[in-house]
mmCIF file of C-alpha atoms in Angstrom:
data_model
loop_
_atom_site.group_PDB
_atom_site.id
_atom_site.type_symbol
_atom_site.label_atom_id
_atom_site.label_comp_id
_atom_site.label_asym_id
_atom_site.label_seq_id
_atom_site.Cartn_x
_atom_site.Cartn_y
_atom_site.Cartn_z
ATOM 1 C CA MET A 1 -158.197 143.220 -83.874
ATOM 2 C CA ARG A 2 -156.453 142.537 -80.593
ATOM 3 C CA ASP A 3 -152.745 143.435 -80.456
ATOM 4 C CA ARG A 4 -150.403 140.503 -80.478
ATOM 5 C CA ILE A 5 -148.245 140.156 -77.356
ATOM 6 C CA ILE A 6 -144.963 138.353 -77.883
ATOM 7 C CA PHE A 7 -142.259 137.360 -75.445
ATOM 8 C CA SER A 8 -139.895 140.145 -76.517
ATOM 9 C CA ASP A 9 -142.318 142.898 -75.468
ATOM 10 C CA ASN A 10 -141.665 142.607 -71.734
ATOM 11 C CA GLN A 11 -138.177 144.187 -72.005
ATOM 12 C CA GLN A 12 -136.771 141.754 -69.431
ATOM 13 C CA VAL A 13 -133.420 140.096 -70.080
ATOM 14 C CA SER A 14 -131.500 137.381 -68.290
ATOM 15 C CA ALA A 15 -128.190 137.845 -66.514
ATOM 16 C CA ARG A 16 -126.608 135.460 -69.032
ATOM 17 C CA GLN A 17 -127.652 137.691 -71.931
ATOM 18 C CA ILE A 18 -126.229 140.768 -70.201
ATOM 19 C CA SER A 19 -123.000 138.893 -69.458
ATOM 20 C CA ARG A 20 -122.483 137.829 -73.080
ATOM 21 C CA ALA A 21 -123.337 141.263 -74.462
ATOM 22 C CA LEU A 22 -120.986 142.874 -71.951
ATOM 23 C CA PHE A 23 -118.193 140.483 -72.912
ATOM 24 C CA LEU A 24 -118.527 141.304 -76.620
ATOM 25 C CA GLU A 25 -118.637 145.058 -75.980
ATOM 26 C CA MET A 26 -115.580 145.065 -73.736
ATOM 27 C CA LEU A 27 -113.588 142.611 -75.858
ATOM 28 C CA GLY A 28 -113.932 144.703 -79.013
ATOM 29 C CA LEU A 29 -112.884 147.987 -77.400
ATOM 30 C CA SER A 30 -110.135 146.699 -75.110
ATOM 31 C CA THR A 31 -108.328 144.480 -77.632
ATOM 32 C CA LEU A 32 -108.138 147.353 -80.113
ATOM 33 C CA LEU A 33 -107.094 150.136 -77.711
ATOM 34 C CA LEU A 34 -105.015 148.500 -74.972
ATOM 35 C CA PRO A 35 -102.181 146.602 -76.775
ATOM 36 C CA PRO A 36 -100.504 149.575 -78.529
ATOM 37 C CA ALA A 37 -101.075 151.889 -75.545
ATOM 38 C CA LEU A 38 -99.664 149.378 -73.042
ATOM 39 C CA ALA A 39 -96.710 148.621 -75.317
ATOM 40 C CA ARG A 40 -95.788 152.319 -75.201
ATOM 41 C CA LEU A 41 -96.321 152.649 -71.445
ATOM 42 C CA CYS A 42 -95.321 149.286 -69.984
ATOM 43 C CA GLY A 43 -93.521 147.343 -72.707
ATOM 44 C CA THR A 44 -93.216 143.661 -71.814
ATOM 45 C CA ASP A 45 -94.884 144.318 -68.446
ATOM 46 C CA GLY A 46 -98.173 145.229 -70.134
ATOM 47 C CA VAL A 47 -99.669 141.829 -69.347
ATOM 48 C CA PHE A 48 -99.171 142.496 -65.617
ATOM 49 C CA ALA A 49 -100.900 145.865 -66.001
ATOM 50 C CA ILE A 50 -103.863 144.050 -67.582
ATOM 51 C CA LEU A 51 -104.057 141.548 -64.715
ATOM 52 C CA PHE A 52 -103.681 144.181 -61.973
ATOM 53 C CA GLY A 53 -106.243 146.384 -63.726
ATOM 54 C CA GLY A 54 -108.650 143.465 -63.903
ATOM 55 C CA VAL A 55 -108.280 142.725 -60.185
ATOM 56 C CA LEU A 56 -108.879 146.364 -59.223
ATOM 57 C CA THR A 57 -111.935 146.565 -61.478
ATOM 58 C CA TYR A 58 -113.231 143.338 -59.917
ATOM 59 C CA LEU A 59 -112.944 144.872 -56.444
ATOM 60 C CA LEU A 60 -114.627 148.020 -57.735
ATOM 61 C CA SER A 61 -117.557 145.938 -59.011
ATOM 62 C CA VAL A 62 -117.996 144.445 -55.525
ATOM 63 C CA ALA A 63 -118.045 147.934 -53.992
ATOM 64 C CA TRP A 64 -120.537 149.122 -56.594
ATOM 65 C CA ASN A 65 -122.845 146.204 -55.900
ATOM 66 C CA ARG A 66 -122.787 146.877 -52.155
ATOM 67 C CA TYR A 67 -123.553 150.529 -52.789
ATOM 68 C CA ASP A 68 -126.402 149.639 -55.134
ATOM 69 C CA THR A 69 -127.867 147.105 -52.697
ATOM 70 C CA ASN A 70 -127.443 148.887 -49.360
ATOM 71 C CA VAL A 71 -127.788 152.590 -50.173
ATOM 72 C CA LYS A 72 -130.480 152.593 -52.825
ATOM 73 C CA GLN A 73 -132.497 149.625 -51.566
ATOM 74 C CA ASN A 74 -134.974 151.607 -49.495
ATOM 75 C CA ASP A 75 -134.977 154.796 -51.551
ATOM 76 C CA THR A 76 -137.319 155.552 -54.414
ATOM 77 C CA SER A 77 -136.028 157.796 -57.187
ATOM 78 C CA GLU A 78 -137.976 160.716 -55.709
ATOM 79 C CA GLN A 79 -136.426 160.214 -52.292
ATOM 80 C CA TYR A 80 -133.008 159.657 -53.770
ATOM 81 C CA TYR A 81 -132.814 162.824 -55.815
ATOM 82 C CA ASN A 82 -135.138 164.817 -53.547
ATOM 83 C CA THR A 83 -134.662 167.979 -55.596
ATOM 84 C CA LYS A 84 -135.195 168.636 -59.278
ATOM 85 C CA VAL A 85 -131.872 170.447 -59.486
ATOM 86 C CA LEU A 86 -129.844 167.373 -58.502
ATOM 87 C CA LYS A 87 -131.976 165.114 -60.675
ATOM 88 C CA ASN A 88 -131.701 167.299 -63.779
ATOM 89 C CA THR A 89 -127.987 167.946 -63.303
ATOM 90 C CA THR A 90 -127.278 164.239 -62.975
ATOM 91 C CA MET A 91 -129.410 163.432 -66.016
ATOM 92 C CA VAL A 92 -127.612 166.017 -68.174
ATOM 93 C CA ILE A 93 -124.200 164.667 -67.110
ATOM 94 C CA TYR A 94 -125.187 161.085 -67.896
ATOM 95 C CA ILE A 95 -126.753 161.922 -71.270
ATOM 96 C CA GLY A 96 -123.791 164.062 -72.339
ATOM 97 C CA ALA A 97 -121.214 161.513 -71.193
ATOM 98 C CA PHE A 98 -122.871 158.541 -72.863
ATOM 99 C CA LEU A 99 -123.496 160.470 -76.079
ATOM 100 C CA GLY A 100 -119.830 161.463 -76.174
ATOM 101 C CA ILE A 101 -118.698 157.856 -75.720
ATOM 102 C CA ALA A 102 -121.157 156.727 -78.400
ATOM 103 C CA ALA A 103 -119.853 159.400 -80.792
ATOM 104 C CA TYR A 104 -116.248 158.336 -80.232
ATOM 105 C CA VAL A 105 -117.160 154.680 -80.801
ATOM 106 C CA MET A 106 -118.915 155.735 -84.019
ATOM 107 C CA TYR A 107 -115.791 157.648 -85.061
ATOM 108 C CA PHE A 108 -113.612 154.648 -84.189
ATOM 109 C CA LEU A 109 -115.903 152.251 -86.057
ATOM 110 C CA THR A 110 -116.075 154.468 -89.147
ATOM 111 C CA THR A 111 -112.302 154.964 -89.195
ATOM 112 C CA LEU A 112 -111.758 151.216 -88.905
ATOM 113 C CA ILE A 113 -114.093 150.480 -91.825
ATOM 114 C CA GLU A 114 -112.492 153.204 -93.953
ATOM 115 C CA GLU A 115 -108.914 152.101 -93.318
ATOM 116 C CA GLN A 116 -109.446 148.357 -93.501
ATOM 117 C CA LEU A 117 -112.305 147.862 -95.965
ATOM 118 C CA LEU A 118 -113.908 150.652 -98.010
ATOM 119 C CA GLY A 119 -111.868 153.860 -98.058
ATOM 120 C CA LYS A 120 -112.551 157.542 -97.352
ATOM 121 C CA SER A 121 -114.992 158.030 -100.231
ATOM 122 C CA TYR A 122 -117.664 156.001 -98.398
ATOM 123 C CA GLU A 123 -117.559 157.998 -95.152
ATOM 124 C CA ALA A 124 -121.067 159.498 -95.456
ATOM 125 C CA THR A 125 -122.547 156.121 -96.410
ATOM 126 C CA ILE A 126 -120.876 154.423 -93.444
ATOM 127 C CA VAL A 127 -122.082 157.037 -90.936
ATOM 128 C CA LEU A 128 -125.657 157.022 -92.269
ATOM 129 C CA THR A 129 -125.817 153.221 -92.334
ATOM 130 C CA LEU A 130 -124.468 152.833 -88.803
ATOM 131 C CA THR A 131 -126.774 155.561 -87.477
ATOM 132 C CA GLY A 132 -129.807 153.951 -89.105
ATOM 133 C CA ALA A 133 -128.877 150.519 -87.769
ATOM 134 C CA ALA A 134 -128.334 151.951 -84.275
ATOM 135 C CA PHE A 135 -131.724 153.689 -84.372
ATOM 136 C CA TRP A 136 -133.437 150.476 -85.457
ATOM 137 C CA GLY A 137 -131.735 148.437 -82.749
ATOM 138 C CA LEU A 138 -132.695 150.898 -80.011
ATOM 139 C CA TRP A 139 -136.255 151.194 -81.254
ATOM 140 C CA LYS A 140 -136.743 147.406 -81.183
ATOM 141 C CA GLY A 141 -135.748 147.374 -77.539
ATOM 142 C CA LEU A 142 -133.117 145.960 -75.213
ATOM 143 C CA GLU A 143 -134.372 142.374 -75.234
ATOM 144 C CA SER A 144 -134.408 142.084 -79.017
ATOM 145 C CA ARG A 145 -130.815 143.324 -79.257
ATOM 146 C CA LEU A 146 -129.510 141.043 -76.536
ATOM 147 C CA ARG A 147 -131.177 138.021 -78.108
ATOM 148 C CA VAL A 148 -129.293 138.743 -81.331
ATOM 149 C CA TYR A 149 -126.022 139.027 -79.393
ATOM 150 C CA GLU A 150 -126.738 135.734 -77.649
ATOM 151 C CA VAL A 151 -127.332 133.934 -80.952
ATOM 152 C CA LEU A 152 -124.138 135.324 -82.511
ATOM 153 C CA PHE A 153 -121.946 134.922 -79.430
ATOM 154 C CA TRP A 154 -120.361 131.555 -80.252
ATOM 155 C CA ILE A 155 -120.338 132.308 -83.990
ATOM 156 C CA LEU A 156 -117.992 135.216 -83.223
ATOM 157 C CA ILE A 157 -115.910 133.748 -80.405
ATOM 158 C CA LEU A 158 -115.066 130.301 -81.800
ATOM 159 C CA PRO A 159 -113.381 131.553 -85.031
ATOM 160 C CA LEU A 160 -111.432 134.141 -83.023
ATOM 161 C CA GLY A 161 -110.226 131.459 -80.626
ATOM 162 C CA PHE A 162 -109.176 129.258 -83.549
ATOM 163 C CA ILE A 163 -107.198 132.090 -85.181
ATOM 164 C CA LEU A 164 -105.447 132.943 -81.898
ATOM 165 C CA LEU A 165 -104.584 129.279 -81.395
ATOM 166 C CA ALA A 166 -103.065 129.175 -84.886
ATOM 167 C CA ALA A 167 -101.125 132.373 -84.109
ATOM 168 C CA CYS A 168 -99.401 130.708 -81.143
ATOM 169 C CA SER A 169 -97.141 128.796 -83.537
ATOM 170 C CA GLY A 170 -95.478 132.077 -84.553
ATOM 171 C CA VAL A 171 -94.898 133.355 -81.007
ATOM 172 C CA CYS A 172 -91.292 133.841 -79.887
ATOM 173 C CA THR A 173 -91.213 133.750 -76.084
ATOM 174 C CA ASP A 174 -87.875 135.587 -76.048
ATOM 175 C CA TYR A 175 -89.826 138.728 -76.979
ATOM 176 C CA TRP A 176 -91.607 138.542 -73.599
ATOM 177 C CA THR A 177 -88.411 139.564 -71.813
ATOM 178 C CA PRO A 178 -87.053 141.522 -69.996
ATOM 179 C CA VAL A 179 -89.654 141.429 -67.230
ATOM 180 C CA VAL A 180 -90.145 144.118 -64.549
ATOM 181 C CA ASP A 181 -88.310 146.624 -66.705
ATOM 182 C CA THR A 182 -90.834 149.482 -66.562
ATOM 183 C CA SER A 183 -90.792 152.549 -64.335
ATOM 184 C CA TRP A 184 -93.399 152.589 -61.583
ATOM 185 C CA GLN A 185 -94.916 155.756 -63.011
ATOM 186 C CA ASN A 186 -95.581 154.266 -66.450
ATOM 187 C CA PHE A 187 -96.689 150.963 -64.936
ATOM 188 C CA GLY A 188 -99.183 152.818 -62.749
ATOM 189 C CA LYS A 189 -100.513 154.684 -65.781
ATOM 190 C CA GLY A 190 -100.929 151.375 -67.584
ATOM 191 C CA ILE A 191 -102.872 149.880 -64.675
ATOM 192 C CA LEU A 192 -105.073 152.972 -64.432
ATOM 193 C CA LEU A 193 -105.770 152.857 -68.172
ATOM 194 C CA CYS A 194 -106.815 149.202 -67.891
ATOM 195 C CA VAL A 195 -109.067 149.975 -64.916
ATOM 196 C CA LEU A 196 -110.782 152.815 -66.774
ATOM 197 C CA ILE A 197 -111.349 150.701 -69.900
ATOM 198 C CA PHE A 198 -112.527 147.632 -67.963
ATOM 199 C CA SER A 199 -114.696 149.734 -65.636
ATOM 200 C CA LEU A 200 -117.118 150.393 -68.491
ATOM 201 C CA SER A 201 -118.376 146.908 -67.626
ATOM 202 C CA LEU A 202 -119.821 148.373 -64.404
ATOM 203 C CA LEU A 203 -122.354 150.272 -66.500
ATOM 204 C CA ALA A 204 -124.221 146.967 -66.695
ATOM 205 C CA PHE A 205 -125.647 147.863 -63.273
ATOM 206 C CA ARG A 206 -127.716 150.516 -65.070
ATOM 207 C CA SER A 207 -129.622 147.619 -66.689
ATOM 208 C CA LYS A 208 -130.560 146.159 -63.300
ATOM 209 C CA SER A 209 -134.221 147.133 -63.618
ATOM 210 C CA GLN A 210 -134.442 145.237 -66.931
ATOM 211 C CA CYS A 211 -132.749 142.105 -65.563
ATOM 212 C CA SER A 212 -135.190 139.287 -64.781
ATOM 213 C CA ARG A 213 -132.992 138.206 -61.839
ATOM 214 C CA PRO A 214 -131.175 141.293 -60.530
ATOM 215 C CA LYS A 215 -129.346 139.337 -57.819
ATOM 216 C CA GLN A 216 -127.425 137.448 -60.521
ATOM 217 C CA LEU A 217 -126.222 140.631 -62.226
ATOM 218 C CA LEU A 218 -123.066 140.968 -60.098
ATOM 219 C CA ARG A 219 -122.068 137.388 -60.870
ATOM 220 C CA ALA A 220 -122.698 137.973 -64.578
ATOM 221 C CA THR A 221 -120.618 141.161 -64.532
ATOM 222 C CA ARG A 222 -117.767 139.418 -62.723
ATOM 223 C CA ARG A 223 -117.857 136.510 -65.151
ATOM 224 C CA SER A 224 -117.684 138.714 -68.238
ATOM 225 C CA LEU A 225 -115.003 140.927 -66.658
ATOM 226 C CA CYS A 226 -112.775 137.963 -65.790
ATOM 227 C CA ALA A 227 -113.208 136.521 -69.283
ATOM 228 C CA VAL A 228 -112.310 139.848 -70.923
ATOM 229 C CA VAL A 229 -109.201 140.239 -68.732
ATOM 230 C CA ILE A 230 -107.998 136.703 -69.531
ATOM 231 C CA TRP A 231 -108.567 137.167 -73.266
ATOM 232 C CA ASN A 232 -106.729 140.505 -73.206
ATOM 233 C CA ALA A 233 -103.766 138.985 -71.365
ATOM 234 C CA ILE A 234 -103.537 136.107 -73.854
ATOM 235 C CA ILE A 235 -103.888 138.420 -76.852
ATOM 236 C CA TYR A 236 -101.234 140.787 -75.485
ATOM 237 C CA LEU A 237 -98.757 137.933 -75.014
ATOM 238 C CA ILE A 238 -99.420 136.677 -78.552
ATOM 239 C CA LEU A 239 -99.010 140.156 -80.044
ATOM 240 C CA LEU A 240 -95.843 140.698 -78.018
ATOM 241 C CA GLY A 241 -94.419 137.367 -79.154
ATOM 242 C CA VAL A 242 -95.174 138.062 -82.815
ATOM 243 C CA PHE A 243 -94.434 141.788 -83.253
ATOM 244 C CA GLN A 244 -92.065 142.666 -80.340
ATOM 245 C CA VAL A 245 -92.512 145.776 -78.200
ATOM 246 C CA GLY A 246 -91.058 148.262 -80.681
ATOM 247 C CA LEU A 247 -93.332 147.374 -83.586
ATOM 248 C CA LEU A 248 -96.360 146.729 -81.362
ATOM 249 C CA SER A 249 -96.188 150.251 -79.931
ATOM 250 C CA HIS A 250 -96.326 151.792 -83.427
ATOM 251 C CA LEU A 251 -99.164 149.713 -84.909
ATOM 252 C CA SER A 252 -102.620 151.292 -84.958
ATOM 253 C CA TYR A 253 -104.617 148.040 -84.798
ATOM 254 C CA PRO A 254 -102.166 145.212 -83.991
ATOM 255 C CA ILE A 255 -104.895 142.637 -83.400
ATOM 256 C CA ILE A 256 -106.218 143.262 -86.935
ATOM 257 C CA ASP A 257 -102.685 143.047 -88.341
ATOM 258 C CA LEU A 258 -102.235 139.733 -86.521
ATOM 259 C CA MET A 259 -105.187 138.293 -88.426
ATOM 260 C CA ALA A 260 -103.348 139.003 -91.697
ATOM 261 C CA VAL A 261 -100.079 137.469 -90.448
ATOM 262 C CA VAL A 262 -101.561 134.172 -89.263
ATOM 263 C CA LYS A 263 -101.333 131.330 -91.774
ATOM 264 C CA LEU A 264 -104.112 128.797 -91.423
ATOM 265 C CA PRO A 265 -103.451 125.116 -92.194
ATOM 266 C CA GLY A 266 -103.977 124.485 -95.901
ATOM 267 C CA ASN A 267 -104.211 128.237 -96.665
ATOM 268 C CA PHE A 268 -107.931 127.831 -97.360
ATOM 269 C CA LEU A 269 -108.537 131.522 -96.599
ATOM 270 C CA GLU A 270 -106.623 134.184 -98.519
ATOM 271 C CA ARG A 271 -107.924 137.184 -96.523
ATOM 272 C CA GLN A 272 -108.983 135.926 -93.120
ATOM 273 C CA ASP A 273 -108.188 139.391 -91.732
ATOM 274 C CA ALA A 274 -111.115 140.873 -93.682
ATOM 275 C CA LEU A 275 -113.363 138.072 -92.454
ATOM 276 C CA MET A 276 -112.254 138.470 -88.835
ATOM 277 C CA MET A 277 -112.828 142.221 -89.062
ATOM 278 C CA GLY A 278 -116.505 141.405 -88.709
ATOM 279 C CA ILE A 279 -115.919 140.361 -85.097
ATOM 280 C CA TRP A 280 -114.596 143.771 -84.053
ATOM 281 C CA LEU A 281 -117.145 145.630 -86.143
ATOM 282 C CA PHE A 282 -119.968 143.782 -84.420
ATOM 283 C CA CYS A 283 -118.435 144.196 -80.943
ATOM 284 C CA LEU A 284 -117.959 147.942 -81.423
ATOM 285 C CA PHE A 285 -121.476 148.294 -82.814
ATOM 286 C CA ALA A 286 -122.836 146.500 -79.743
ATOM 287 C CA LEU A 287 -120.978 148.993 -77.524
ATOM 288 C CA LEU A 288 -122.320 151.873 -79.625
ATOM 289 C CA ASN A 289 -125.880 150.640 -79.106
ATOM 290 C CA SER A 290 -125.381 150.263 -75.369
ATOM 291 C CA MET A 291 -124.034 153.795 -74.957
ATOM 292 C CA LEU A 292 -126.974 155.174 -76.948
ATOM 293 C CA TYR A 293 -129.352 153.125 -74.814
ATOM 294 C CA TYR A 294 -127.893 154.552 -71.591
ATOM 295 C CA ALA A 295 -128.169 158.076 -73.051
ATOM 296 C CA SER A 296 -131.719 157.724 -74.381
ATOM 297 C CA ALA A 297 -133.227 155.915 -71.359
ATOM 298 C CA PRO A 298 -133.397 159.016 -69.081
ATOM 299 C CA LEU A 299 -134.436 161.160 -72.048
ATOM 300 C CA GLU A 300 -137.517 158.993 -72.709
ATOM 301 C CA LYS A 301 -139.076 160.110 -69.429
ATOM 302 C CA LEU A 302 -139.261 163.725 -70.640
ATOM 303 C CA PHE A 303 -141.801 162.813 -73.334
ATOM 304 C CA SER A 304 -145.354 161.955 -72.383
ATOM 305 C CA GLU A 305 -146.108 160.069 -75.622
ATOM 306 C CA LYS A 306 -143.900 157.969 -77.905
ATOM 307 C CA GLY A 307 -140.897 158.635 -75.725
ATOM 308 C CA ARG A 308 -138.676 155.916 -77.141
ATOM 309 C CA PRO A 309 -138.740 156.949 -80.852
ATOM 310 C CA LYS A 310 -138.255 160.624 -79.981
ATOM 311 C CA ALA A 311 -135.447 160.058 -77.483
ATOM 312 C CA THR A 312 -133.784 157.526 -79.776
ATOM 313 C CA GLY A 313 -133.988 159.871 -82.763
ATOM 314 C CA ILE A 314 -132.538 162.817 -80.837
ATOM 315 C CA CYS A 315 -129.662 160.750 -79.436
ATOM 316 C CA CYS A 316 -128.836 159.135 -82.797
ATOM 317 C CA LEU A 317 -128.774 162.488 -84.606
ATOM 318 C CA ALA A 318 -126.651 164.117 -81.890
ATOM 319 C CA MET A 319 -124.261 161.160 -81.893
ATOM 320 C CA ALA A 320 -123.933 161.197 -85.701
ATOM 321 C CA ALA A 321 -123.284 164.962 -85.765
ATOM 322 C CA LEU A 322 -120.590 164.693 -83.086
ATOM 323 C CA ALA A 323 -118.997 161.711 -84.860
ATOM 324 C CA VAL A 324 -118.809 163.648 -88.151
ATOM 325 C CA TRP A 325 -117.195 166.530 -86.245
ATOM 326 C CA LEU A 326 -114.557 164.114 -84.913
ATOM 327 C CA LEU A 327 -113.979 162.542 -88.333
ATOM 328 C CA HIS A 328 -112.796 165.892 -89.685
ATOM 329 C CA SER A 329 -109.838 166.011 -87.273
ATOM 330 C CA ALA A 330 -107.852 163.081 -85.871
ATOM 331 C CA GLU A 331 -106.203 165.398 -83.310
ATOM 332 C CA ARG A 332 -109.624 166.488 -82.070
ATOM 333 C CA ALA A 333 -110.686 162.867 -81.675
ATOM 334 C CA GLU A 334 -107.486 162.042 -79.774
ATOM 335 C CA ARG A 335 -108.034 164.961 -77.376
ATOM 336 C CA MET A 336 -111.606 163.858 -76.794
ATOM 337 C CA PHE A 337 -110.432 160.300 -76.105
ATOM 338 C CA GLN A 338 -107.943 161.541 -73.498
ATOM 339 C CA VAL A 339 -110.581 163.734 -71.823
ATOM 340 C CA TYR A 340 -113.099 160.913 -71.638
ATOM 341 C CA VAL A 341 -110.661 158.251 -70.455
ATOM 342 C CA TRP A 342 -109.032 160.325 -67.716
ATOM 343 C CA PHE A 343 -111.949 162.566 -66.626
ATOM 344 C CA VAL A 344 -115.409 161.564 -67.881
ATOM 345 C CA VAL A 345 -115.221 157.816 -67.162
ATOM 346 C CA PRO A 346 -113.999 158.428 -63.570
ATOM 347 C CA LEU A 347 -116.852 160.928 -63.193
ATOM 348 C CA LEU A 348 -119.354 158.274 -64.287
ATOM 349 C CA LEU A 349 -117.862 155.860 -61.769
ATOM 350 C CA PHE A 350 -117.860 158.199 -58.776
ATOM 351 C CA LEU A 351 -121.012 160.228 -59.457
ATOM 352 C CA PRO A 352 -123.275 157.572 -57.864
ATOM 353 C CA VAL A 353 -120.983 157.560 -54.818
ATOM 354 C CA VAL A 354 -121.298 161.342 -54.537
ATOM 355 C CA GLN A 355 -125.075 160.997 -54.812
ATOM 356 C CA ALA A 356 -125.056 158.430 -52.014
ATOM 357 C CA ILE A 357 -122.985 160.714 -49.766
ATOM 358 C CA VAL A 358 -125.353 163.633 -50.430
ATOM 359 C CA GLU A 359 -128.344 161.443 -49.589
ATOM 360 C CA CYS A 360 -126.754 160.251 -46.337
ATOM 361 C CA LEU A 361 -126.005 163.837 -45.306
ATOM 362 C CA LYS A 362 -129.616 164.836 -46.033
ATOM 363 C CA LYS A 363 -130.897 161.993 -43.870
ATOM 364 C CA ARG A 364 -128.667 163.023 -40.959
ATOM 365 C CA ILE A 365 -129.761 166.648 -41.259
ATOM 366 C CA ARG A 366 -133.442 165.610 -41.276
ATOM 367 C CA GLN A 367 -132.918 163.371 -38.225
ATOM 368 C CA LYS A 368 -131.332 166.239 -36.281
#
């Protein structure tokens, strides 16, 4: 019997799908990590750090697009790497970096579920369930996952917008002052932290070969980046106006705590915080899947047959093992977070630039 060919087998996605998936991934991570960190570093000036960080990341996306278009346009992968040493070294760095990010997201996701919903006794069940779901999502392919994200996009965003709108009634604008009261050193650290978190959106350029219209990818990335920056600025102002700087800097997940504080008209939901938790769980899971996809994609090429299941299985098992290792020590997880934010993410951003410089030098040497 002839195999059935369906539309989702071509592994091509639209720029709109990438934009919406990117928005969900960045929104979940940034709104959980940035508010308490910026409250400690920048205080009431944290919103300016978010805006400046967004502008710098926007400019970085323009530079990345020019690099991707001009430098790599006429080079095949064989010409670009030229030697197996450079190719293999780059592949190992990418796989290790993306697996590490995926493991930390798994740790973060598991910790969130334990603290807010189920408790420590379900840790093994949570890790196994998330690993199995991640494997299934990767095995079904990029297009299938992004279609699910596209369907759920408005289902997730509209309730969140409604809750934030209801939270505005409890905002005290006096808590937004004093302004420009942070040292330049801490303000610079806050901007850099925002740039490094937002710059994960630039990894969307690694999906350029799967995009049905690659020329629209830059516009899609810009659109999702601007939306994430605006949402983060609004959320930070709301959190600042509700909790003040002192309390905000000591809360682990202030955006989750805000969901419990907000009183909806009529009190028709007793625990809207548990319901809204689903938004961040889904956003973090989407980011987890993307990091595993970026790690497994180069690994697939090493297998001659059934590359996707093998590469996916190896990456999922490695990610789960590393996540369990992090779950046994919060200090270890914090150290890993600091290493990845300040060293690994910048390496991922500048490694393609280094590759481009090496390629240009090789061309000049060959011409001489």
